[in-house]
Short mmCIF file of C-alpha atoms and ligand atoms in Angstrom, two decimals:
data_model
loop_
_atom_site.label_atom_id
_atom_site.label_comp_id
_atom_site.label_asym_id
_atom_site.label_seq_id
_atom_site.Cartn_x
_atom_site.Cartn_y
_atom_site.Cartn_z
CA MET A 1 110.50 116.32 112.86
CA SER A 2 109.80 119.16 114.47
CA ARG A 3 105.91 119.48 113.62
CA PRO A 4 103.30 116.97 112.40
CA TYR A 5 102.82 117.06 108.48
CA ARG A 6 99.84 119.31 107.84
CA PHE A 7 97.46 117.44 105.36
CA ALA A 8 94.40 118.02 103.38
CA VAL A 9 92.32 115.33 101.93
CA ILE A 10 90.40 116.21 98.95
CA GLY A 11 87.36 114.17 98.48
CA THR A 12 85.45 112.87 101.32
CA GLY A 13 83.13 110.71 99.96
CA PHE A 14 82.45 107.43 100.60
CA PHE A 15 85.82 105.42 100.62
CA ALA A 16 87.09 108.96 101.82
CA GLN A 17 85.83 107.74 105.24
CA ASN A 18 88.59 105.03 105.77
CA HIS A 19 90.97 107.80 104.93
CA LEU A 20 89.75 110.14 107.55
CA HIS A 21 89.67 107.57 110.10
CA ALA A 22 92.62 105.59 109.34
CA TRP A 23 94.74 109.04 109.13
CA ALA A 24 92.68 110.41 112.82
CA GLN A 25 94.88 107.24 114.37
CA ILE A 26 97.99 107.81 112.48
CA PRO A 27 101.21 109.69 114.48
CA ASP A 28 102.85 113.29 113.24
CA VAL A 29 100.24 114.05 110.62
CA GLU A 30 97.19 116.76 111.52
CA LEU A 31 94.96 117.18 109.22
CA VAL A 32 94.54 120.79 108.31
CA ALA A 33 91.88 120.98 105.66
CA VAL A 34 88.80 119.15 103.77
CA CYS A 35 87.87 119.56 100.24
CA ASP A 36 84.49 118.40 98.55
CA THR A 37 82.21 119.59 95.89
CA ASP A 38 78.86 118.20 97.86
CA PRO A 39 78.09 120.22 100.76
CA GLU A 40 76.74 117.59 103.02
CA ARG A 41 79.78 115.21 102.73
CA LEU A 42 81.89 118.47 103.05
CA ALA A 43 80.10 119.56 106.42
CA ALA A 44 79.97 116.52 108.08
CA ALA A 45 83.89 115.85 107.13
CA ALA A 46 84.85 119.19 108.44
CA ARG A 47 82.48 118.31 111.67
CA ASP A 48 84.35 115.29 112.34
CA PHE A 49 87.41 115.60 111.63
CA SER A 50 88.04 119.11 112.43
CA GLY A 51 89.32 120.17 108.76
CA ARG A 52 89.01 124.19 107.12
CA PRO A 53 86.21 123.02 104.28
CA TYR A 54 86.92 124.13 100.84
CA ALA A 55 84.31 123.53 97.83
CA ASP A 56 87.55 124.54 95.50
CA ALA A 57 90.28 122.60 95.43
CA ALA A 58 91.79 125.34 94.07
CA GLU A 59 91.39 127.58 96.82
CA LEU A 60 92.35 124.83 98.85
CA PHE A 61 95.98 124.70 97.80
CA ALA A 62 95.40 129.06 97.13
CA ASN A 63 94.74 129.22 100.59
CA GLU A 64 96.91 126.60 103.06
CA GLU A 65 99.86 124.96 103.13
CA LEU A 66 100.43 121.38 102.72
CA ASP A 67 103.07 118.93 103.06
CA PHE A 68 101.09 116.72 101.39
CA VAL A 69 97.24 116.20 99.71
CA ASP A 70 95.44 112.66 99.92
CA ILE A 71 93.49 112.46 96.79
CA ALA A 72 89.73 110.46 97.28
CA THR A 73 87.71 111.64 94.64
CA THR A 74 86.44 110.51 91.72
CA PRO A 75 88.99 109.22 88.64
CA PRO A 76 88.01 111.75 86.22
CA THR A 77 89.07 114.42 88.53
CA HIS A 78 92.15 112.59 89.23
CA PRO A 79 94.42 114.58 86.80
CA GLN A 80 93.24 117.81 88.01
CA MET A 81 93.88 117.75 91.53
CA VAL A 82 97.31 116.39 90.96
CA PHE A 83 98.41 119.17 88.39
CA LEU A 84 97.46 121.57 90.87
CA ALA A 85 99.58 119.41 93.55
CA ALA A 86 102.24 119.23 91.05
CA GLU A 87 101.73 123.32 90.65
CA HIS A 88 101.53 124.48 94.34
CA GLY A 89 104.59 121.98 94.74
CA VAL A 90 102.97 119.65 97.41
CA PRO A 91 103.48 116.03 97.43
CA ALA A 92 100.36 113.90 96.78
CA ILE A 93 98.75 110.40 97.16
CA CYS A 94 96.02 109.88 94.42
CA GLN A 95 93.44 107.24 94.67
CA LYS A 96 93.19 104.47 92.19
CA PRO A 97 92.61 104.39 89.31
CA LEU A 98 95.18 106.80 88.69
CA ALA A 99 93.53 108.57 85.05
CA TRP A 100 91.55 106.75 82.64
CA ASP A 101 93.98 107.01 79.87
CA LEU A 102 98.06 106.87 79.62
CA ALA A 103 99.02 110.06 78.50
CA ASP A 104 97.36 111.50 80.98
CA ALA A 105 98.75 108.90 83.81
CA ARG A 106 101.70 109.67 82.38
CA ALA A 107 101.57 113.60 82.49
CA MET A 108 100.79 113.45 86.42
CA VAL A 109 103.65 111.53 87.03
CA GLU A 110 105.59 113.54 85.18
CA ALA A 111 104.09 116.94 86.85
CA MET A 112 105.42 115.64 89.68
CA GLU A 113 108.56 114.45 89.02
CA ALA A 114 109.35 117.22 87.27
CA LYS A 115 109.11 119.16 90.89
CA GLY A 116 110.93 116.47 92.69
CA LEU A 117 107.83 115.63 94.68
CA PRO A 118 106.70 112.37 96.11
CA PHE A 119 103.79 111.02 94.39
CA MET A 120 102.05 107.62 95.69
CA VAL A 121 98.54 106.04 94.06
CA HIS A 122 96.45 104.71 96.89
CA GLU A 123 97.06 100.74 95.71
CA ASN A 124 95.93 99.04 98.85
CA PHE A 125 95.13 95.60 97.80
CA ARG A 126 99.23 94.77 98.60
CA PHE A 127 99.53 96.66 101.90
CA GLN A 128 96.63 94.42 103.70
CA TYR A 129 97.55 92.03 105.84
CA PRO A 130 97.55 89.21 104.48
CA MET A 131 98.87 89.67 101.51
CA ARG A 132 101.84 90.82 103.54
CA ARG A 133 101.92 87.22 105.18
CA VAL A 134 101.85 85.76 101.14
CA LYS A 135 104.47 87.98 100.19
CA GLU A 136 106.69 86.72 103.39
CA VAL A 137 106.35 82.93 102.25
CA LEU A 138 106.75 83.49 98.86
CA ASP A 139 110.10 85.65 99.80
CA ALA A 140 111.28 83.21 102.15
CA GLY A 141 111.87 80.64 99.14
CA THR A 142 108.93 78.07 101.16
CA ILE A 143 107.60 77.65 97.11
CA GLY A 144 110.45 77.83 95.23
CA ARG A 145 110.20 79.61 91.92
CA PRO A 146 106.41 80.76 90.66
CA PHE A 147 105.27 80.02 87.79
CA PHE A 148 102.05 80.14 87.97
CA GLY A 149 99.57 82.81 90.10
CA ARG A 150 95.68 83.67 89.87
CA PHE A 151 94.17 86.52 91.94
CA SER A 152 90.66 86.42 91.98
CA PHE A 153 87.85 88.77 93.46
CA ARG A 154 83.84 87.84 92.91
CA SER A 155 80.97 88.48 95.00
CA PHE A 156 77.04 89.66 94.63
CA HIS A 157 77.86 92.52 96.80
CA ASP A 158 76.13 95.56 96.32
CA CYS A 159 78.63 98.34 95.60
CA TYR A 160 76.15 100.39 93.62
CA THR A 161 74.19 101.55 96.61
CA PRO A 162 77.21 103.31 98.24
CA GLN A 163 78.58 104.06 94.74
CA PRO A 164 75.89 105.09 92.60
CA TRP A 165 78.81 106.48 90.16
CA LEU A 166 79.53 102.60 89.12
CA LEU A 167 76.47 102.34 87.27
CA ASP A 168 77.53 105.03 85.25
CA SER A 169 80.67 104.46 84.39
CA GLU A 170 81.97 103.30 80.58
CA ARG A 171 84.75 101.81 82.18
CA MET A 172 83.97 99.61 85.57
CA ILE A 173 85.09 96.07 87.07
CA ILE A 174 88.29 95.94 85.53
CA VAL A 175 89.12 99.81 86.73
CA ASP A 176 87.52 99.54 89.93
CA VAL A 177 89.28 96.20 91.07
CA VAL A 178 90.67 93.78 88.39
CA VAL A 179 93.16 97.29 88.49
CA HIS A 180 94.37 95.93 92.02
CA LEU A 181 94.79 92.32 90.82
CA PHE A 182 97.64 93.29 88.25
CA ASP A 183 99.36 95.23 91.35
CA LEU A 184 98.78 91.89 93.03
CA ALA A 185 100.27 90.18 90.00
CA ARG A 186 103.08 92.09 89.43
CA PHE A 187 103.70 92.28 93.72
CA PHE A 188 103.55 88.27 94.05
CA ILE A 189 104.87 87.61 90.88
CA GLY A 190 106.78 89.93 88.30
CA GLU A 191 105.87 92.57 85.23
CA PRO A 192 103.54 90.85 82.82
CA GLU A 193 105.06 90.92 79.15
CA SER A 194 101.02 90.60 77.55
CA LEU A 195 97.91 90.63 78.32
CA TYR A 196 94.04 89.17 76.88
CA ALA A 197 91.43 90.30 78.26
CA GLU A 198 87.43 89.13 78.22
CA ALA A 199 84.73 90.74 79.76
CA LEU A 200 80.72 90.70 80.47
CA LYS A 201 78.13 92.81 80.97
CA VAL A 202 75.86 90.78 83.54
CA ASN A 203 73.42 93.53 85.47
CA PRO A 204 71.87 95.23 82.68
CA ARG A 205 71.59 98.79 85.09
CA ILE A 206 75.09 98.87 84.40
CA ILE A 207 76.81 100.79 81.81
CA GLY A 208 80.12 98.55 81.69
CA GLU A 209 81.39 95.42 82.76
CA ASP A 210 80.08 93.89 85.69
CA VAL A 211 82.69 90.43 85.22
CA ALA A 212 85.94 90.38 83.60
CA THR A 213 89.16 87.20 82.94
CA VAL A 214 92.60 88.41 81.79
CA MET A 215 95.49 86.20 81.71
CA MET A 216 99.17 87.80 81.69
CA ARG A 217 102.16 86.32 80.70
CA MET A 218 105.23 87.18 82.44
CA PRO A 219 108.38 85.92 82.16
CA GLY A 220 108.78 81.96 82.93
CA ALA A 221 105.01 82.43 84.38
CA THR A 222 101.22 83.11 83.65
CA ALA A 223 98.64 84.66 86.32
CA ILE A 224 94.85 85.07 85.97
CA ALA A 225 93.04 88.24 87.29
CA ASP A 226 89.88 87.43 87.17
CA ALA A 227 86.65 89.33 88.99
CA SER A 228 82.83 89.33 89.28
CA TYR A 229 80.06 91.70 90.74
CA GLU A 230 77.32 89.12 89.73
CA THR A 231 78.72 85.60 91.33
CA PHE A 232 76.16 84.58 94.11
CA SER A 233 77.39 82.73 97.04
CA ASN A 234 75.46 81.54 100.27
CA HIS A 235 78.69 82.81 102.20
CA SER A 236 80.05 86.12 101.45
CA THR A 237 83.87 86.83 101.40
CA TYR A 238 83.12 90.33 100.04
CA PRO A 239 85.54 92.34 99.76
CA GLN A 240 88.12 89.55 100.10
CA ALA A 241 90.53 88.65 97.21
CA PHE A 242 91.83 84.92 96.97
CA VAL A 243 95.14 84.44 95.73
CA THR A 244 96.87 80.84 94.78
CA ILE A 245 100.24 81.38 93.65
CA GLU A 246 101.95 77.80 92.44
CA GLY A 247 105.57 76.95 92.76
CA THR A 248 108.62 74.66 91.84
CA ARG A 249 108.37 73.70 95.46
CA GLY A 250 104.90 74.41 96.63
CA VAL A 251 101.80 75.87 96.56
CA ILE A 252 100.32 79.34 98.69
CA THR A 253 96.58 79.86 98.91
CA LEU A 254 95.15 82.56 100.26
CA GLY A 255 91.25 81.72 100.76
CA PRO A 256 87.83 81.90 101.82
CA ASP A 257 87.88 84.21 105.61
CA TYR A 258 91.85 85.15 104.70
CA HIS A 259 92.45 81.27 105.17
CA LEU A 260 96.22 81.33 104.18
CA GLN A 261 97.53 77.50 103.34
CA VAL A 262 101.17 76.72 102.46
CA VAL A 263 101.80 73.04 101.15
CA SER A 264 105.55 73.00 100.42
CA HIS A 265 107.75 70.85 99.54
CA PRO A 266 111.77 69.73 99.96
CA VAL A 267 112.46 69.50 96.90
CA ASP A 268 112.38 71.00 93.31
CA VAL A 269 109.95 69.89 90.66
CA GLY A 270 111.89 66.66 88.70
CA ASP A 271 111.90 64.42 91.59
CA SER A 272 108.39 63.12 92.10
CA ALA A 273 109.20 60.43 94.44
CA ALA A 274 110.73 62.67 96.81
CA ARG A 275 107.79 65.10 96.32
CA MET A 276 105.36 62.52 97.09
CA THR A 277 106.32 62.39 100.79
CA GLY A 278 108.22 64.98 101.86
CA ALA A 279 105.63 67.63 101.64
CA VAL A 280 104.73 69.96 104.63
CA VAL A 281 101.59 71.42 105.33
CA PHE A 282 101.10 75.00 107.03
CA ASP A 283 97.29 76.09 107.74
CA GLU A 284 96.77 79.57 109.17
CA ASP A 285 93.26 81.71 110.38
CA LEU A 286 94.85 85.34 109.67
CA GLN A 287 94.15 87.75 111.78
CA ILE A 288 93.30 91.43 110.58
CA PRO A 289 94.13 94.08 113.12
CA GLU A 290 91.31 95.57 114.79
CA HIS A 291 90.29 99.06 114.59
CA ALA A 292 87.97 100.83 116.51
CA TRP A 293 86.74 102.46 113.87
CA ALA A 294 86.46 99.68 111.68
CA SER A 295 83.18 97.77 110.48
CA ARG A 296 82.88 94.50 109.14
CA PRO A 297 83.09 92.79 106.16
CA TRP A 298 84.96 96.22 105.14
CA HIS A 299 88.06 95.76 108.46
CA GLY A 300 90.51 94.15 105.92
CA ILE A 301 90.19 96.72 103.31
CA GLN A 302 90.46 99.49 106.20
CA ASP A 303 93.32 97.92 108.20
CA SER A 304 95.15 97.89 104.37
CA VAL A 305 94.70 101.79 104.37
CA VAL A 306 95.93 102.39 107.93
CA ALA A 307 98.97 100.66 106.34
CA LEU A 308 99.00 102.27 103.44
CA GLN A 309 99.09 105.87 105.04
CA ARG A 310 102.01 104.62 107.67
CA HIS A 311 103.81 103.58 104.50
CA TRP A 312 103.45 107.18 103.00
CA VAL A 313 104.44 108.65 106.25
CA GLU A 314 107.70 106.55 106.64
CA CYS A 315 108.62 107.31 103.06
CA LEU A 316 107.92 111.07 103.48
CA ARG A 317 109.96 110.49 106.93
CA THR A 318 113.41 108.64 105.10
CA GLY A 319 112.82 109.88 101.91
CA ARG A 320 112.19 106.51 100.36
CA THR A 321 109.98 105.99 97.06
CA PRO A 322 107.07 104.63 97.60
CA GLU A 323 106.27 101.09 96.92
CA THR A 324 103.14 102.11 94.54
CA SER A 325 104.89 105.08 93.45
CA GLY A 326 103.15 107.31 90.96
CA ALA A 327 105.81 105.90 88.43
CA ASP A 328 105.70 102.16 89.63
CA THR A 329 101.91 102.40 88.91
CA LEU A 330 102.13 103.72 85.43
CA ARG A 331 103.07 99.88 84.66
CA THR A 332 99.36 98.73 86.73
CA MET A 333 97.83 101.37 84.74
CA GLU A 334 99.21 100.36 81.49
CA LEU A 335 97.69 96.74 82.09
CA THR A 336 94.30 98.16 82.90
CA LEU A 337 94.21 100.37 79.91
CA GLY A 338 96.03 97.11 77.93
CA ALA A 339 92.98 94.91 79.46
CA TYR A 340 90.38 97.46 77.68
CA GLU A 341 92.82 97.39 74.03
CA SER A 342 92.56 93.82 74.51
CA LEU A 343 89.10 94.25 74.66
CA ALA A 344 88.60 96.32 72.09
CA THR A 345 90.46 94.36 69.31
CA GLY A 346 90.17 90.65 70.40
CA GLN A 347 93.59 90.71 70.44
CA PRO A 348 96.54 90.24 73.70
CA TYR A 349 98.04 93.15 74.62
CA ARG A 350 101.55 93.47 74.34
CA VAL A 351 102.98 95.66 77.31
CA GLY A 352 105.02 98.81 76.02
CA SER A 353 102.91 99.33 72.87
CA SER A 354 101.12 102.38 73.83
CA ALA A 355 102.42 105.60 72.20
N1 NAD B 401 90.73 101.04 96.99
C1 NAD B 401 89.59 100.99 97.93
O1 NAD B 401 89.95 99.94 98.18
C2 NAD B 401 88.92 101.47 97.12
C3 NAD B 401 87.79 101.16 97.17
C4 NAD B 401 86.27 102.31 97.24
C5 NAD B 401 87.02 103.43 96.16
N2 NAD B 401 88.03 103.76 95.72
C6 NAD B 401 88.37 104.82 94.69
O2 NAD B 401 88.13 105.81 95.99
C7 NAD B 401 87.64 107.50 94.49
C8 NAD B 401 86.43 107.96 95.54
O3 NAD B 401 85.29 106.75 95.14
P1 NAD B 401 83.63 106.45 95.86
O4 NAD B 401 82.94 105.28 95.65
O5 NAD B 401 84.32 106.94 97.35
O6 NAD B 401 82.83 107.72 95.48
P2 NAD B 401 82.60 109.42 95.99
O7 NAD B 401 81.83 109.83 95.09
O8 NAD B 401 81.71 108.17 97.00
O9 NAD B 401 83.30 109.94 96.62
C9 NAD B 401 83.92 111.08 95.63
C10 NAD B 401 83.91 112.46 96.39
O10 NAD B 401 84.85 113.19 95.31
C11 NAD B 401 83.97 114.52 95.67
N3 NAD B 401 84.11 114.73 94.69
C12 NAD B 401 83.74 115.03 92.77
N4 NAD B 401 84.58 116.07 91.82
C13 NAD B 401 85.08 117.02 93.28
C14 NAD B 401 85.47 117.93 93.02
N5 NAD B 401 86.21 118.55 91.48
N6 NAD B 401 86.43 118.58 94.08
C15 NAD B 401 85.99 118.19 95.14
N7 NAD B 401 85.65 116.79 95.24
C16 NAD B 401 85.20 116.52 94.33
C17 NAD B 401 82.84 114.22 95.49
O11 NAD B 401 81.35 115.14 95.68
C18 NAD B 401 81.94 113.16 96.22
O12 NAD B 401 81.84 113.18 97.88
C19 NAD B 401 87.64 106.87 93.92
O13 NAD B 401 88.71 106.43 92.83
C20 NAD B 401 87.31 104.93 93.42
O14 NAD B 401 87.98 103.86 92.75
C21 NAD B 401 89.01 102.67 96.16
#
């Protein structure tokens, strides 16, 4: 490559700080502009990361020659930003959730596809280092064929002070966190055919749901995604996601503090005597890669932002389709929005039933 990829970050709020710091350590990219409607946030980002400041995204696209944009605004603005990117022929990464409804999400993907533009959703949980280790163990066949998964995110962390928009969001923990757990379920086990959701509002200060449990059915497997922002603990594990995957030859558990345990049996289901005697147990305390700008407890998530951005640059360079492309993420979006449909109807949601 003769020159670095020139890009802009749109939305310079709470989570975008991770994007900006991570980009600063990625080779072959150059931040040329930042955009935010909030003057203080915009000025701070322009000062700290050296991009030209824009208060209006349309002006940014009109004035800058960009190789891509990184969209980290709040969810209701995602369609507007992606349509602008498509109109100006600019590849884009967009934060999750892609949109509030499937029609918008599909239109966004179609707009980018119509111009042949690379398009990725910032679905960073699968890029967390511990999740990549789980995937390695699974793909090596160590636990056989997976038939059950549990993907869990429960804490009593105050997410509302840094992200006050979550207080007023009619849709909350399912679009905020369970969306990531759906992506993990797909990444590790496969495509759900149906799901059934239950949710609660425990905290009276908020409008949407802050506790949710979803059961999924895949071909030959079931899985549970559960999340809560109201779960007390004397040892905060926020923002860690826990994973259990049971297979025909063993179990993988990613537990608190990034502890990975793999129990593997020498034979498949069926020969109980051999299974009782031959189990191999492997324990590992996973070490998250360190970054000078990262801070606990966010370091695992912050490292995943670096990994995701490296993946995007590698995809731009090679022409590969990103793992969590817009088209791929439509499946995650359908599960997310299907969960709300299941809540509304009290019935299971069948994947593919949305017009
Ligand atoms: N992947 C993750 O782990 C993770 C974690 C937290 C947040 N997020 C996502 O990041 C996104 C941002 O969330 P946040 O909590 O950082 O929100 P935030 O409110 O702190 O930041 C959003 C920023 O976008 C700006 N903005 C809004 N409308 C705009 C517009 N039209 N033009 C330009 N700027 C505009 C706001 O002024 C604000 O500074 C959301 O989609 C959220 O779901 C992802």
